[in-house]
mmCIF file of C-alpha atoms and ligand atoms in Angstrom:
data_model
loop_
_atom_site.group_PDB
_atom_site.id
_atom_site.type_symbol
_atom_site.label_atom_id
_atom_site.label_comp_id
_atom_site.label_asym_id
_atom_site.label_seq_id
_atom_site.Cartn_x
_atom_site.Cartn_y
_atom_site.Cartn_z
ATOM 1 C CA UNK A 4 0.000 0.000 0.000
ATOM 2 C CA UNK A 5 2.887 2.587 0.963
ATOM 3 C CA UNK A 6 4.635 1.778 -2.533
ATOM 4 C CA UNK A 7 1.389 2.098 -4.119
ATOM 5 C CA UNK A 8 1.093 5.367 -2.523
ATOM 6 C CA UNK A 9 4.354 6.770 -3.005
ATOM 7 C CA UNK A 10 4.177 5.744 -6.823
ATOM 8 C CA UNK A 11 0.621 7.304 -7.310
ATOM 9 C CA UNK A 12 0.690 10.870 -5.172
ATOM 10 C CA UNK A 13 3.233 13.629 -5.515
ATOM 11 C CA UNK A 14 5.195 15.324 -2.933
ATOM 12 C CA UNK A 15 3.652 12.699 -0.413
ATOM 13 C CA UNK A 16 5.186 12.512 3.134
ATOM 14 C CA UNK A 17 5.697 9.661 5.321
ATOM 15 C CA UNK A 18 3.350 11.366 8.125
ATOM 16 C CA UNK A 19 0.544 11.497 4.516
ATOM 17 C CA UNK A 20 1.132 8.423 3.377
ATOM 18 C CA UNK A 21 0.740 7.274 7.075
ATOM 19 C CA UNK A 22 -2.538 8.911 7.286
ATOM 20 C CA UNK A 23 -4.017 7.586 3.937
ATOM 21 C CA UNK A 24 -2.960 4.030 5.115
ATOM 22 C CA UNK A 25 -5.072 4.000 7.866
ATOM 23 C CA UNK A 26 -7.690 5.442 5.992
ATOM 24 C CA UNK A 27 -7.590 2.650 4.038
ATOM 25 C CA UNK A 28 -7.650 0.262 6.803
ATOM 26 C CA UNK A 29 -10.641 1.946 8.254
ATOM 27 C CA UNK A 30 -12.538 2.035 4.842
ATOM 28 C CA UNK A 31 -12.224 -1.544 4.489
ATOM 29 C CA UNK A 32 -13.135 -2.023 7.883
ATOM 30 C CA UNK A 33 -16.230 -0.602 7.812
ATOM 31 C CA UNK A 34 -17.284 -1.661 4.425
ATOM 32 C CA UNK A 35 -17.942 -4.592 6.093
ATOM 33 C CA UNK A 36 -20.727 -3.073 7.922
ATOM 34 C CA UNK A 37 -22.105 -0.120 5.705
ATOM 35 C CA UNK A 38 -22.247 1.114 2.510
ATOM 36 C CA UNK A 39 -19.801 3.267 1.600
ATOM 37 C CA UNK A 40 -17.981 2.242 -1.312
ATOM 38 C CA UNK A 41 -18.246 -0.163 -4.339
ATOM 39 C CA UNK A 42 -14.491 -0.180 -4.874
ATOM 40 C CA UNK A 43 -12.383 -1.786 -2.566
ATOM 41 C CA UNK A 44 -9.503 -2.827 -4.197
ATOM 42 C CA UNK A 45 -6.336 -1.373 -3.031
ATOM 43 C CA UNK A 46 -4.779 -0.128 -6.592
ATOM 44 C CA UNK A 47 -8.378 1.466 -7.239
ATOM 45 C CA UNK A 48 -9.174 2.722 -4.033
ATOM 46 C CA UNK A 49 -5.384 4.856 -4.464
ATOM 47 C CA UNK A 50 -6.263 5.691 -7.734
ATOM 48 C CA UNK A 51 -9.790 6.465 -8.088
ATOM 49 C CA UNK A 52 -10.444 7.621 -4.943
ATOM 50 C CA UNK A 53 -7.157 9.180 -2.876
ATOM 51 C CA UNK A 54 -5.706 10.334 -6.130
ATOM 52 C CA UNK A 55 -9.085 11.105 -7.893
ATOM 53 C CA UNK A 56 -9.863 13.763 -4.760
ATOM 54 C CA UNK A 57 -6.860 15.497 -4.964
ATOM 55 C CA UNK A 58 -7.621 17.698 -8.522
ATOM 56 C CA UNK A 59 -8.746 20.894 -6.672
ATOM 57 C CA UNK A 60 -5.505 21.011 -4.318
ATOM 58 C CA UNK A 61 -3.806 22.909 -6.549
ATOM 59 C CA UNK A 62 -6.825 25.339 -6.320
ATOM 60 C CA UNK A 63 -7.027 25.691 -2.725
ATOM 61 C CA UNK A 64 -5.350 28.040 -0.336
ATOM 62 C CA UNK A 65 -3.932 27.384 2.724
ATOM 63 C CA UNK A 66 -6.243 28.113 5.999
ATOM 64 C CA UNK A 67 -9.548 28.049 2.891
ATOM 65 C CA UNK A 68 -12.865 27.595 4.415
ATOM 66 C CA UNK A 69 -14.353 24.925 2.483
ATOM 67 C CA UNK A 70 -17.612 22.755 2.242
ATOM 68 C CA UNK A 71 -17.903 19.274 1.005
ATOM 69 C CA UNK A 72 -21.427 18.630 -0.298
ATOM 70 C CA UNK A 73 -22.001 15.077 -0.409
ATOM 71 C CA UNK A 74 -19.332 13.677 1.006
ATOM 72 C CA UNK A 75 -20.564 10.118 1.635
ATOM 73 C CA UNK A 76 -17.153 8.060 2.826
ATOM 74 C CA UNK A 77 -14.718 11.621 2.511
ATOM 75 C CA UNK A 78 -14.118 12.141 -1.554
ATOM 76 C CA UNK A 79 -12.341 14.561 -2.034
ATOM 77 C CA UNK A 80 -12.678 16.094 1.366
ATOM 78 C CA UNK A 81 -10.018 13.828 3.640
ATOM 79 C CA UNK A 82 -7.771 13.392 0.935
ATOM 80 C CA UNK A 83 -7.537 17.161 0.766
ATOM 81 C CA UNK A 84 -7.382 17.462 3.954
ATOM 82 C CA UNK A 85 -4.448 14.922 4.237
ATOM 83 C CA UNK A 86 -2.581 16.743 2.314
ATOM 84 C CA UNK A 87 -3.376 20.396 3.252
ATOM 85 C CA UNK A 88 -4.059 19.878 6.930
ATOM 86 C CA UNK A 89 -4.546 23.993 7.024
ATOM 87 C CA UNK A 90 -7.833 23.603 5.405
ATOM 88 C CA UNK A 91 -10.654 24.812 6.887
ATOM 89 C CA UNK A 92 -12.940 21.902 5.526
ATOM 90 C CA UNK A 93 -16.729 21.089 6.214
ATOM 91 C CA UNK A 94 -18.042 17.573 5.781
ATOM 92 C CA UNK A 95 -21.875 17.428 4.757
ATOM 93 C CA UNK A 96 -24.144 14.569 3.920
ATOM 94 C CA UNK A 97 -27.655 13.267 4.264
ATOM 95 C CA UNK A 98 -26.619 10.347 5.695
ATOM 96 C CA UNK A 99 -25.843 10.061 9.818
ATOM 97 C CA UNK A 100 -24.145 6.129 9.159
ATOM 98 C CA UNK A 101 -21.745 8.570 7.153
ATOM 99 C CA UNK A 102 -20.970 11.289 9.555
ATOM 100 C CA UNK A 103 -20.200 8.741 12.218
ATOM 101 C CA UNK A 104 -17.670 7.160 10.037
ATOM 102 C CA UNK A 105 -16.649 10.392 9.089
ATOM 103 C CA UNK A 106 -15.959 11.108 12.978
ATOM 104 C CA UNK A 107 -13.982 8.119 13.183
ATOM 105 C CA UNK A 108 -11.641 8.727 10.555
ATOM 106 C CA UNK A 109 -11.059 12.412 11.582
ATOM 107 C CA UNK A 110 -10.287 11.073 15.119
ATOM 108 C CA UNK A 111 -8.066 8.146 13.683
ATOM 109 C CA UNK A 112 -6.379 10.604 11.368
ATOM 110 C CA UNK A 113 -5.406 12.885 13.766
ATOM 111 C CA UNK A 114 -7.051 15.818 11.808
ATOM 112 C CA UNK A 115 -9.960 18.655 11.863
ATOM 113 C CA UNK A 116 -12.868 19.328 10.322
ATOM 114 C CA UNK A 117 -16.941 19.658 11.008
ATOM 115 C CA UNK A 118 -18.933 17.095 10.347
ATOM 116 C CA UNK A 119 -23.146 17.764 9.278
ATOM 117 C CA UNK A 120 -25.792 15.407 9.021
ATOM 118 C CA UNK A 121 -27.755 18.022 6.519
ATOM 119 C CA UNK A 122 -29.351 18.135 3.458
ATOM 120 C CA UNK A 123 -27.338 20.113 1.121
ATOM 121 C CA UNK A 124 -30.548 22.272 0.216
ATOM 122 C CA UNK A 125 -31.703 22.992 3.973
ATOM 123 C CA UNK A 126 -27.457 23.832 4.770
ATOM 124 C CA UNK A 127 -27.837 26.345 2.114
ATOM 125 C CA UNK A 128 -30.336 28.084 3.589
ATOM 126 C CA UNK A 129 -28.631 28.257 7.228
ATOM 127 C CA UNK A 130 -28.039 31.918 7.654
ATOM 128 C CA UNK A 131 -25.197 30.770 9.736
ATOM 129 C CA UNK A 132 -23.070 29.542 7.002
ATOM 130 C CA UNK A 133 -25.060 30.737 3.619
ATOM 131 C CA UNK A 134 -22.271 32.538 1.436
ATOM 132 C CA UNK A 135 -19.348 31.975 4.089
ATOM 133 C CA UNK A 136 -17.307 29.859 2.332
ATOM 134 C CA UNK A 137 -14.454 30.491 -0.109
ATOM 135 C CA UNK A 138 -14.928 27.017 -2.110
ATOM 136 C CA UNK A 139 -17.037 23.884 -2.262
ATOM 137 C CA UNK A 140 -15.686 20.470 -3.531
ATOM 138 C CA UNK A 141 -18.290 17.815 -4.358
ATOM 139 C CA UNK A 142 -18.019 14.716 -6.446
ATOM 140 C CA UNK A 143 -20.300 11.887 -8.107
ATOM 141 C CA UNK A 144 -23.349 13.643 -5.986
ATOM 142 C CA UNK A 145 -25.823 15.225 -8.416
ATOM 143 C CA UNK A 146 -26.170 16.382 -12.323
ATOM 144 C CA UNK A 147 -24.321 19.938 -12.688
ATOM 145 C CA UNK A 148 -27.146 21.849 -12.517
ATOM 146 C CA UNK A 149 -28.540 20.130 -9.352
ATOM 147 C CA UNK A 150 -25.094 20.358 -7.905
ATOM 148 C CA UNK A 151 -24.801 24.391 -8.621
ATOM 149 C CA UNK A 152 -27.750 24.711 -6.775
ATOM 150 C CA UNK A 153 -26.851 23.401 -3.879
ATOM 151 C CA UNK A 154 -23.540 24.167 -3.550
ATOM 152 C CA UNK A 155 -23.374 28.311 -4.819
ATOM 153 C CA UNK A 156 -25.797 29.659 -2.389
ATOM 154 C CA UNK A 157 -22.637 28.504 0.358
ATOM 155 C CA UNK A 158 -19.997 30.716 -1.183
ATOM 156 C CA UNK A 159 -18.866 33.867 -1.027
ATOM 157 C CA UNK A 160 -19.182 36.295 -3.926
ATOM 158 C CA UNK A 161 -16.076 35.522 -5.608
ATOM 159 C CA UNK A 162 -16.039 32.054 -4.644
ATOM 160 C CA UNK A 163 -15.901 28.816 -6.876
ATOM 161 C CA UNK A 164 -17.755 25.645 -6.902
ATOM 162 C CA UNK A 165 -15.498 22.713 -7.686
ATOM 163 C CA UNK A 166 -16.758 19.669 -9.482
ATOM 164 C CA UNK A 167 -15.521 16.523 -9.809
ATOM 165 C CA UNK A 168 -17.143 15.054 -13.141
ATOM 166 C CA UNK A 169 -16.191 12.676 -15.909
ATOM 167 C CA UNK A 170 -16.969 13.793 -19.460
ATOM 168 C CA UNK A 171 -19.050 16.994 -19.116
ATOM 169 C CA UNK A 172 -20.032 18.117 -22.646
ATOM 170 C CA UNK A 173 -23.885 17.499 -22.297
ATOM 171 C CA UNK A 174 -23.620 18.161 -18.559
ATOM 172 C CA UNK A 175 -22.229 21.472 -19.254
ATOM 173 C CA UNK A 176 -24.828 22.316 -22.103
ATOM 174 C CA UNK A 177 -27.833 22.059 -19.513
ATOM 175 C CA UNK A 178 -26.283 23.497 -17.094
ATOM 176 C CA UNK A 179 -26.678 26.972 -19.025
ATOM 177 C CA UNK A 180 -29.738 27.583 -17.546
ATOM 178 C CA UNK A 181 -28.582 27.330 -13.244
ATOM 179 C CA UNK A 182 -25.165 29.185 -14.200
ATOM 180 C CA UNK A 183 -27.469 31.802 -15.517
ATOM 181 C CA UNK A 184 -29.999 31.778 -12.230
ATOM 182 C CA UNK A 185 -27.271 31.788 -10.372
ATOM 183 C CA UNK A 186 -24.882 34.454 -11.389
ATOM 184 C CA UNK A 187 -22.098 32.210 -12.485
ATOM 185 C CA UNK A 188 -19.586 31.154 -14.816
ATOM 186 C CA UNK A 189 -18.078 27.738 -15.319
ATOM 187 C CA UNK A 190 -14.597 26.521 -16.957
ATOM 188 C CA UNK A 191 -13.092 23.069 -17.189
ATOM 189 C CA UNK A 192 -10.211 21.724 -16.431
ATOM 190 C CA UNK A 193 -8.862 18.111 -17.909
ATOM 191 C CA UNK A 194 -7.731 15.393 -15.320
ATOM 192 C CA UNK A 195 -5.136 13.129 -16.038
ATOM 193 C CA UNK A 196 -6.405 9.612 -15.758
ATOM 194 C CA UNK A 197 -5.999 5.733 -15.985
ATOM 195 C CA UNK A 198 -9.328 5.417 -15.870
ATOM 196 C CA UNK A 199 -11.633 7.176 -18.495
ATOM 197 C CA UNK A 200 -12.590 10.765 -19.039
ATOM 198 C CA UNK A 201 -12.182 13.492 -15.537
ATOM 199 C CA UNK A 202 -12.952 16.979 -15.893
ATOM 200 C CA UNK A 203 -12.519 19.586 -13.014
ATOM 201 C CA UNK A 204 -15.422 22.156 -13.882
ATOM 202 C CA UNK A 205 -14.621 25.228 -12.081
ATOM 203 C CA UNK A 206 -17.804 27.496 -11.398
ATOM 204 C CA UNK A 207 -17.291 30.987 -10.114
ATOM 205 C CA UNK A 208 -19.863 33.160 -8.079
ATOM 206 C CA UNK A 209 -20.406 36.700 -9.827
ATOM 207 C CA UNK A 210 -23.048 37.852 -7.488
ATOM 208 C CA UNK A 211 -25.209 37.030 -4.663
ATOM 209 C CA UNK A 212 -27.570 34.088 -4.967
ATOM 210 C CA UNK A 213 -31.017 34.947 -5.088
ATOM 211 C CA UNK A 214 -32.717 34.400 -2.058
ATOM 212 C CA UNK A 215 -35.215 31.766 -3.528
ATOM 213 C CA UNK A 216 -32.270 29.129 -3.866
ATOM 214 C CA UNK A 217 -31.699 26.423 -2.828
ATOM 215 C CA UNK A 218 -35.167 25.254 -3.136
ATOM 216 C CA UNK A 219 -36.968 23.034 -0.631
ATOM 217 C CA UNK A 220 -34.974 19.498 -0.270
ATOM 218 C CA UNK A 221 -35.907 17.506 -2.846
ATOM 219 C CA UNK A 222 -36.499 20.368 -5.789
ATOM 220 C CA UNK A 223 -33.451 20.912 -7.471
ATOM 221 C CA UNK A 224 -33.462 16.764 -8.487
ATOM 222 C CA UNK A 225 -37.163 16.518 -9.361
ATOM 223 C CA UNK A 226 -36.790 20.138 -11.446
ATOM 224 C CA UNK A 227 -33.534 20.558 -12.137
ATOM 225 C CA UNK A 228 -32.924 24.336 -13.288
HETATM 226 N N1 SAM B 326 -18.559 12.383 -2.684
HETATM 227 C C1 SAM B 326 -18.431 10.993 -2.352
HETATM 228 C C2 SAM B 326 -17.576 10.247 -3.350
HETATM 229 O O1 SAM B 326 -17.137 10.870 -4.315
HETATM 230 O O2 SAM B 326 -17.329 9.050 -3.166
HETATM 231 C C3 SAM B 326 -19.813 10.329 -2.192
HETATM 232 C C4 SAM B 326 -20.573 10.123 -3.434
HETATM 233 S S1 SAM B 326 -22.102 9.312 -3.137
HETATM 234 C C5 SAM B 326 -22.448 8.651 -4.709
HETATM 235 C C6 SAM B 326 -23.227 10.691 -2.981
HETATM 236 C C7 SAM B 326 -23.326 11.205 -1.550
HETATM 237 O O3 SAM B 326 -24.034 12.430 -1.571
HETATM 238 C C8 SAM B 326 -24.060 10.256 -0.622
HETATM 239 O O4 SAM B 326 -23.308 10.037 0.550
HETATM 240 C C9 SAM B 326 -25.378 10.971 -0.324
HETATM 241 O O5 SAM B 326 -25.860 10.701 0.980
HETATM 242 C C10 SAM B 326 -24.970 12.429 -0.507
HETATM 243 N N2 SAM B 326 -26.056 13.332 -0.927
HETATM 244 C C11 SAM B 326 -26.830 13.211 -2.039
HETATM 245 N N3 SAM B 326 -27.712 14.220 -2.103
HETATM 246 C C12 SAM B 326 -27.486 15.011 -1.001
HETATM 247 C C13 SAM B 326 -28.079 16.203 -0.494
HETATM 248 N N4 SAM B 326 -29.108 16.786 -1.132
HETATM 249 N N5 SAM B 326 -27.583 16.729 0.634
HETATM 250 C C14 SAM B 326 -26.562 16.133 1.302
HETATM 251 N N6 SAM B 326 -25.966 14.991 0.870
HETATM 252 C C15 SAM B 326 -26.418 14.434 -0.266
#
C-alpha cells in the first residue's frame, strides 16, 4: 500500500502516506458493515479515490474555508485534507451512518474538520453559514445543474464551486440555464487519468444568490434548473 502510494501521489510525506494508510484500513473495515464504497480494491481505491480527490488542491489556499457537499465516505474532502491539513474543511451529507464514520476517521487521522448530518438544500439556507465559504468540492453527488444549486448559495461572492465530473459536454450544455440563475460562470479543467474521461469544472460566483435558492430538499433533483 505505501509503494502504491508513493508511486501514485506527488510530494507525499511519510506522516501522509501514514494517514491515507489507515484510511484505508478503516474504509475496508467498515465496508464490512455499511455502505460506503463499491471499490475496494487497493490499486483502485489509491487511484480512483485518494488520487481522484486530490484535482482541486492545486486550487485551494492554505487556511480556505471549504464545504464538502455530499461527502458520503470523505471524496475529495479527507484526501484534501491529508494533504493540506490547514484547510478549513466542512463535511456534509444526508446520511448520519456517514458522519459517524466520518468522525472516526477524523479522530483516527489525527485531523480537523466539522462534520453535518444536513441536506445540502436545507445547509444552504442556514443563515449561519449561507455565502461563508471560499470554495465547495463535491463529487459523483448530483447532475451539474442540481449540484450548482446546492452548492453556490454557500460561497462567497467571488467564490468557486469545484466539481468533480467525468466527461461533461452534455452536462455542461444544460447546465446553461442554473449558471445563468445563479450568477455564475463555469470553466473546465482536464484530469489526467488511468481510468476514463475526468474533468474539473470550475464554477465561479459573480453575485449574490437569489434568495429563492436552494429550493426546498428535494427540488433541485425533481426540477432541475
Ligand atoms: N462524494 C463521495 C464520493 O465521491 O465518493 C460520495 C458520493 S455518493 C455517490 C453521494 C453522496 O451524496 C451520498 O453520501 C449521499 O448521501 C450524498 N447526498 C446526495 N444528495 C445530497 C443532499 N441533497 N444533501 C446532502 N448529501 C447528499
Amino acid at each position: 500500500m505505501r509503494d502504491l502510494l508513493k508511486a501514485t501521489i506527488p510530494n507525499l510525506t511519510d506522516e501522509a502516506c501514514d494517514k491515507f494508510v489507515a484510511y484505508y484500513d478503516l474504509l475496508a473495515d467498515w465496508n464490512t458493515r455499511m455502505n460506503l464504497t463499491a471499490i475496494t480494491e487497493p490499486e483502485e481505491v489509491v487511484k480512483k479515490h485518494f488520487y481522484d480527490s486530490l484535482a482541486a488542491l492545486p486550487y485551494l489556499k492554505d487556511g480556505a474555508k471549504i464545504a464538502d457537499v455530499g461527502t458520503g465516505a470523505g471524496f475529495p474532502a479527507i484526501p484534501l485534507l491529508i494533504m493540506n491539513p490547514t484547510l478549513k474543511i466542512t463535511l456534509v451529507d444526508s446520511l448520519q451512518k456517514r458522519i459517524t464514520f466520518l468522525g472516526e476517521v477524523l479522530k483516527t487521522l489525527g485531523l480537523s474538520a466539522e462534520c453535518v448530518h444536513a441536506r445540502a438544500e436545507d445547509f444552504g439556507r442556514d443563515p449561519k453559514v449561507r455565502g461563508q465559504f471560499d470554495a465547495t468540492v463535491s463529487r459523483a453527488v448530483a447532475s451539474l445543474p442540481v449540484l450548482l444549486e446546492l452548492t453556490v448559495p454557500l460561497l462567497k461572492v467571488g467564490g468557486k464551486a469545484y466539481c468533480y465530473k467525468g466527461d461533461v459536454s452534455e452536462e455542461l450544455k444544460t447546465a446553461k440555464s442554473a449558471l445563468h440563475l445563479l450568477h455564475c460562470t463555469a470553466e473546465t479543467v482536464p484530469l489526467a487519468s488511468d481510468y476514463g474521461a475526468r474533468t474539473l469544472v470550475i464554477c465561479t460566483k459573480n453575485a449574490p444568490t437569489p434568495s429563492t435558492y436552494p429550493r426546498k430538499a428535494g427540488l433541485p433533483s425533481k426540477k432541475p434548473l
